[in-house]
PDB file of C-alpha atoms and ligand atoms in Angstrom:
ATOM      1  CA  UNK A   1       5.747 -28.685  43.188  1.00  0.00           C
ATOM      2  CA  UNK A   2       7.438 -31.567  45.028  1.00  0.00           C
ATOM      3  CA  UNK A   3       5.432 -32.753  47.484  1.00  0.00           C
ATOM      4  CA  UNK A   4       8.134 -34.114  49.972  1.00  0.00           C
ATOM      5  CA  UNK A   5      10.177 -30.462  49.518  1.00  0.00           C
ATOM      6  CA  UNK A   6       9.937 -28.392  52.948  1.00  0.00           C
ATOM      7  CA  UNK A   7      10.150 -25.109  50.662  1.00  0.00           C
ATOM      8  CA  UNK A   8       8.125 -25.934  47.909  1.00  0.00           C
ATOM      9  CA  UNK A   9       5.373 -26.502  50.635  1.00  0.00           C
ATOM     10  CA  UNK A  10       6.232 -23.243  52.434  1.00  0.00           C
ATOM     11  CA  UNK A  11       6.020 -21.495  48.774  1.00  0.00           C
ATOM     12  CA  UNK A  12       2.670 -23.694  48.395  1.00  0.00           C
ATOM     13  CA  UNK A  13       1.575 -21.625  52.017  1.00  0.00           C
ATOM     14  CA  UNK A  14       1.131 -25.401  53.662  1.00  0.00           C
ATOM     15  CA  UNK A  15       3.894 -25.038  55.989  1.00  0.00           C
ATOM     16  CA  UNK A  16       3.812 -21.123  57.487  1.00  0.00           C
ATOM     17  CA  UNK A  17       7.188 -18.931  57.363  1.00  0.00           C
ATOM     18  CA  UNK A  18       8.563 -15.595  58.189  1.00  0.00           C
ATOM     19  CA  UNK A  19       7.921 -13.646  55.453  1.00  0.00           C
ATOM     20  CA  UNK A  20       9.977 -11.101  54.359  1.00  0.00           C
ATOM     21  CA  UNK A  21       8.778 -10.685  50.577  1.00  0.00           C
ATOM     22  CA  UNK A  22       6.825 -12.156  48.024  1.00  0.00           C
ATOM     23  CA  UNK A  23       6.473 -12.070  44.111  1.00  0.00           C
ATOM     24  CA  UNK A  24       5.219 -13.929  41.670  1.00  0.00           C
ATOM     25  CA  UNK A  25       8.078 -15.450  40.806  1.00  0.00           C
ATOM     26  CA  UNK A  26       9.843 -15.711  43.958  1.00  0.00           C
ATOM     27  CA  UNK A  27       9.556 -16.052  47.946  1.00  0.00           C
ATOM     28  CA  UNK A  28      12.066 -14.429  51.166  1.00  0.00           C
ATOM     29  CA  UNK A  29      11.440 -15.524  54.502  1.00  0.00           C
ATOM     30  CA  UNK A  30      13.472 -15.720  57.898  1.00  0.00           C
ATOM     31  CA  UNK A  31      15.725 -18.397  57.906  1.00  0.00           C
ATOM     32  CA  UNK A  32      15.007 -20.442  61.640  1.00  0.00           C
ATOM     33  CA  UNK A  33      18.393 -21.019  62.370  1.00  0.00           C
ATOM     34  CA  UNK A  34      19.996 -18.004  61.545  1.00  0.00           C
ATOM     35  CA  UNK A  35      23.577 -16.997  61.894  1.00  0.00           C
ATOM     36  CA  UNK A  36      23.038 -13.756  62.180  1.00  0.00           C
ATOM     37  CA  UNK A  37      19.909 -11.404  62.844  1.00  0.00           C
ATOM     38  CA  UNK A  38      17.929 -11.047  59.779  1.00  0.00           C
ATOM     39  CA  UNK A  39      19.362 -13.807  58.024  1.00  0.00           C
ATOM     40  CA  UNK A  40      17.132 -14.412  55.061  1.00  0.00           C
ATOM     41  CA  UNK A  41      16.410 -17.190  52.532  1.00  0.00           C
ATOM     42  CA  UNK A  42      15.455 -16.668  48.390  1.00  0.00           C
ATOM     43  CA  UNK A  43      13.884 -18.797  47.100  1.00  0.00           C
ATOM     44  CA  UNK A  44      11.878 -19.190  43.532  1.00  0.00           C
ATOM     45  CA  UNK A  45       8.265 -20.499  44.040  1.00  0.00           C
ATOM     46  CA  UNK A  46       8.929 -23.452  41.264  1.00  0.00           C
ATOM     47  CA  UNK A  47      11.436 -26.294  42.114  1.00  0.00           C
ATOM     48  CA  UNK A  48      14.695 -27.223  41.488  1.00  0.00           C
ATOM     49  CA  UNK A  49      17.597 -28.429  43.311  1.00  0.00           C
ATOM     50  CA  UNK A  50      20.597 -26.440  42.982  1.00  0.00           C
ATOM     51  CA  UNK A  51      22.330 -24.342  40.548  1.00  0.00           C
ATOM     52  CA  UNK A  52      23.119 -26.483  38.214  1.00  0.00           C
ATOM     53  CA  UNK A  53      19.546 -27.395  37.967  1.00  0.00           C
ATOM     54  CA  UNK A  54      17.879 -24.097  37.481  1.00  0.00           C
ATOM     55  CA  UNK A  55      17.384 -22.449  34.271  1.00  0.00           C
ATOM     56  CA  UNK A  56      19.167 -18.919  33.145  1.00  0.00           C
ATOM     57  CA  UNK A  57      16.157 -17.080  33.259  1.00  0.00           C
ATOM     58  CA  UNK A  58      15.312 -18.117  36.291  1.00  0.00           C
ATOM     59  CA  UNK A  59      18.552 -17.667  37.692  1.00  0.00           C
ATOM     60  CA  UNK A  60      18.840 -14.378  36.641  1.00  0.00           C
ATOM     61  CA  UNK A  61      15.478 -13.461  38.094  1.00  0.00           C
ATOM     62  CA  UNK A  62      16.594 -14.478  40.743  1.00  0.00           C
ATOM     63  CA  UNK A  63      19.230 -13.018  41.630  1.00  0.00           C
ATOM     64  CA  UNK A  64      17.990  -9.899  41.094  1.00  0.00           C
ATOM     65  CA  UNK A  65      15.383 -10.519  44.067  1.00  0.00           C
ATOM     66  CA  UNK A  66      18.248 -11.460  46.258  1.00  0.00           C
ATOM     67  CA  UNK A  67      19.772  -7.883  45.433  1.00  0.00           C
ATOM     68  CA  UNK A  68      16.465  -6.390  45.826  1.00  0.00           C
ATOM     69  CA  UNK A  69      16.206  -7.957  49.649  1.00  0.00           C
ATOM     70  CA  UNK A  70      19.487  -7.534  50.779  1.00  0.00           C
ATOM     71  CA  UNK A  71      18.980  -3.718  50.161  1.00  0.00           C
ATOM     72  CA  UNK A  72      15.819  -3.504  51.898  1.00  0.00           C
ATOM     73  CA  UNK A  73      17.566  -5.521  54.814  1.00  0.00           C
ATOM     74  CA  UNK A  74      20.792  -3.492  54.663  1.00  0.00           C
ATOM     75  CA  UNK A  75      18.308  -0.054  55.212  1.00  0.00           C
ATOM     76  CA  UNK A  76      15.283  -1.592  57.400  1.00  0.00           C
ATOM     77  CA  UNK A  77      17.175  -3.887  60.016  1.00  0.00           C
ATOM     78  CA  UNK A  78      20.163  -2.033  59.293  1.00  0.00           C
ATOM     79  CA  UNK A  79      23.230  -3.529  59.183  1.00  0.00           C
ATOM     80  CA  UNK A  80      26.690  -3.160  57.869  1.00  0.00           C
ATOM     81  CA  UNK A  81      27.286  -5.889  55.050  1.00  0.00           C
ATOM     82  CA  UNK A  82      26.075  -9.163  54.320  1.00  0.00           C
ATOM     83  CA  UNK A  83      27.089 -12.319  52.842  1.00  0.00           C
ATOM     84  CA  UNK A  84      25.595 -14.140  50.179  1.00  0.00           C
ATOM     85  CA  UNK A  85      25.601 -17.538  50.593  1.00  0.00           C
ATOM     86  CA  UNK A  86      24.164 -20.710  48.129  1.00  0.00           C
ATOM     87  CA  UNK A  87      24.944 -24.031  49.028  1.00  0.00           C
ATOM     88  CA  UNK A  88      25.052 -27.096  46.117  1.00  0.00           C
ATOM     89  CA  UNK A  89      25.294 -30.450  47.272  1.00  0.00           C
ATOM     90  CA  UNK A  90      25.863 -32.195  50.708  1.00  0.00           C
ATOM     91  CA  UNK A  91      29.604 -31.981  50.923  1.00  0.00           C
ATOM     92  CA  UNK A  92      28.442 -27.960  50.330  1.00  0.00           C
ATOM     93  CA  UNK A  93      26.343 -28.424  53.373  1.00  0.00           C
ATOM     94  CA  UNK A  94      23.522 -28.378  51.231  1.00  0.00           C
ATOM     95  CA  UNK A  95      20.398 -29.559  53.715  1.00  0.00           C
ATOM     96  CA  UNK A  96      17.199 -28.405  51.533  1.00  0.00           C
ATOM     97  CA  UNK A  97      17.203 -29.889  47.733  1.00  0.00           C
ATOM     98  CA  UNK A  98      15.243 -26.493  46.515  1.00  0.00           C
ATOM     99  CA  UNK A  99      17.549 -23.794  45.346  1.00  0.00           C
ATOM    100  CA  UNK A 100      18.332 -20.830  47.904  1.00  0.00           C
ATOM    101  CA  UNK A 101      20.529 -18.058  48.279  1.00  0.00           C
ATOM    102  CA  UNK A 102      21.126 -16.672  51.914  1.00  0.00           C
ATOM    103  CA  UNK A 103      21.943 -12.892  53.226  1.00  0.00           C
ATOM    104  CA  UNK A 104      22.931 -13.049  55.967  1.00  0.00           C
ATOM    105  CA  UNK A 105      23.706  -9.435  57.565  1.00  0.00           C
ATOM    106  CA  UNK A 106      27.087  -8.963  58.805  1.00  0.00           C
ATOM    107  CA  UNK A 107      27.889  -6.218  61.504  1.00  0.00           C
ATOM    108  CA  UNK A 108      31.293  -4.489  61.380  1.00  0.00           C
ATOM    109  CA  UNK A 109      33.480  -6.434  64.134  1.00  0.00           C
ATOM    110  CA  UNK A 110      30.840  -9.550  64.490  1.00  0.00           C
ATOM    111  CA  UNK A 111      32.105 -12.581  64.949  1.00  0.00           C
ATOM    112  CA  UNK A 112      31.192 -14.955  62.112  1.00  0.00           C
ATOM    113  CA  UNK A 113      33.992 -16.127  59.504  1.00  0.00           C
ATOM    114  CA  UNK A 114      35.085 -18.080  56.670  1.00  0.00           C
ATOM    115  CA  UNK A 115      38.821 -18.546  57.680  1.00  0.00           C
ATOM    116  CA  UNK A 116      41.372 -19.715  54.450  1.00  0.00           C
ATOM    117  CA  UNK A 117      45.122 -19.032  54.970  1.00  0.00           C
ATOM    118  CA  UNK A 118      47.926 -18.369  51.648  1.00  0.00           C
ATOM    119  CA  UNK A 119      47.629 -20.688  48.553  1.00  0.00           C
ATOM    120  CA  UNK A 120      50.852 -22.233  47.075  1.00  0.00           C
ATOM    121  CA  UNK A 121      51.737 -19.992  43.843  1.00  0.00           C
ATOM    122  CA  UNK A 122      52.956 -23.000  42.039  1.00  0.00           C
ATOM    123  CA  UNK A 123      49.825 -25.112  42.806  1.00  0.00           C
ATOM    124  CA  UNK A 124      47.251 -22.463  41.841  1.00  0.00           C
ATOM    125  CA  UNK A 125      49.120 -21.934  38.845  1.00  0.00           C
ATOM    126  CA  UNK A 126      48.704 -25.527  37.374  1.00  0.00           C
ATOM    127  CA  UNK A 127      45.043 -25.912  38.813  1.00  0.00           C
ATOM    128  CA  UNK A 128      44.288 -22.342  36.740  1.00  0.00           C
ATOM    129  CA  UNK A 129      45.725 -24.405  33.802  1.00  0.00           C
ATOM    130  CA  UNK A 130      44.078 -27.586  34.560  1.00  0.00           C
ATOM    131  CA  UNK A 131      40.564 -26.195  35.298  1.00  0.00           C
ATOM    132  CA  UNK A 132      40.924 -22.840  33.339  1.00  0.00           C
ATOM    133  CA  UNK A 133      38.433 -22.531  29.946  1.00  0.00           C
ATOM    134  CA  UNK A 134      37.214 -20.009  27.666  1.00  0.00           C
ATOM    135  CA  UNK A 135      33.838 -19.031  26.835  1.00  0.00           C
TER     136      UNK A 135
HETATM  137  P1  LIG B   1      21.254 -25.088  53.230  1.00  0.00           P
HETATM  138  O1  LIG B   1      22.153 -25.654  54.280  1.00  0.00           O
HETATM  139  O2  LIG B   1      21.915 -24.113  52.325  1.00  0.00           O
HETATM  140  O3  LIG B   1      20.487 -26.176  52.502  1.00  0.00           O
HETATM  141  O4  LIG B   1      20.203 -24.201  54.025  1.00  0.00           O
HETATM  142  C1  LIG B   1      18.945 -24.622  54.418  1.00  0.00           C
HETATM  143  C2  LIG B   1      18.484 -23.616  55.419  1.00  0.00           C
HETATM  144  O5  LIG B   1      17.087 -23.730  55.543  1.00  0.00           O
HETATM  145  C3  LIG B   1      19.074 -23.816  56.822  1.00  0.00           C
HETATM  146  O6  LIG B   1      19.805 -22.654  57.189  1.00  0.00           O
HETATM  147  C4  LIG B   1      17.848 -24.028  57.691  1.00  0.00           C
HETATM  148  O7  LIG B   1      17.973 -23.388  58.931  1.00  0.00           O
HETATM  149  C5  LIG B   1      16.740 -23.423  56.867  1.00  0.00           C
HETATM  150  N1  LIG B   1      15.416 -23.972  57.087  1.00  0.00           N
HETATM  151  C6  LIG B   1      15.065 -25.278  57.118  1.00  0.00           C
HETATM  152  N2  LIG B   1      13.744 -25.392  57.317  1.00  0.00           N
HETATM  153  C7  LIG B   1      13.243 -24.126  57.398  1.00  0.00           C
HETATM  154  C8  LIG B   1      11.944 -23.575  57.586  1.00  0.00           C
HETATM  155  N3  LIG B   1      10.872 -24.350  57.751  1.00  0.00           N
HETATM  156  N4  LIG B   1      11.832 -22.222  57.626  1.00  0.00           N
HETATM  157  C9  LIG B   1      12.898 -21.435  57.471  1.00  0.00           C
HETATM  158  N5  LIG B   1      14.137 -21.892  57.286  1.00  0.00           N
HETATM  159  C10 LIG B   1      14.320 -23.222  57.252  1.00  0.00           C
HETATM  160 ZN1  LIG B   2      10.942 -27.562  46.213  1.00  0.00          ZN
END
């Protein structure tokens, strides 16, 4: 556990949450500023930072939580959809160092949204060569 990590410390029980569910492996509580109603954090009980930090297995476990959730949330709150949201880094808007995924329920016709407009054919072209890689 890091000591100076908000959500190690909530997984820890030292700092109190809205829980939603609870494993042994990981932990879903309320997020407290949520963008929608039942927006929910996952997070696993041991540290790490971000994605790129977090082993396979634990990865894969989970993830498999998150799906777990989000279909108890879709049934119990209900709601329509939800996003699923995990934020690396501070230019990602990444505020908590300890590895989370959001759902965040969406409601047909609600107001929240990503906006993007059309890519340049060309230009996505050479990035899918310049970035592109196998295996
Ligand atoms: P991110 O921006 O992906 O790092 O998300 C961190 C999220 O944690 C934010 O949406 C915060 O509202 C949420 N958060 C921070 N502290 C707490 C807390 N004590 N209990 C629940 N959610 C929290
Ligand atoms: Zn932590």
């Amino acid at each position: 556990m890091a000591n100076d990590c908000i959500f190690c410390r909530i997984a820890a029980g030292e700092i109190p949450c809205f829980k939603v569910y609870e494993d042994e492996l990981v932990l879903a509580y309320l997020d407290i500023n949520p963008f929608s109603e039942g927006h929910t954090l996952v997070i696993p009980k041991a540290h790490s930072a971000g994605l790129l930090d977090t082993d396979d297995a634990t990865l894969a476990a989970l993830l498999s939580r998150v799906k777990k959730v989000a279909a108890h949330i879709k049934e119990a709150l209900p709601c329509d959809g939800f996003n699923i949201l995990q934020n690396n880094g501070e230019a990602a808007g990444q505020t908590v160092r300890h590895i989370h995924f959001h759902i965040i329920p969406r409601r047909n016709g609600d107001p929240l949204a990503f906006s993007n407009s059309p890519g340049d054919m060309e230009r996505l072209k050479a990035l899918a060569q310049r970035i592109g890689f196998a295996q």
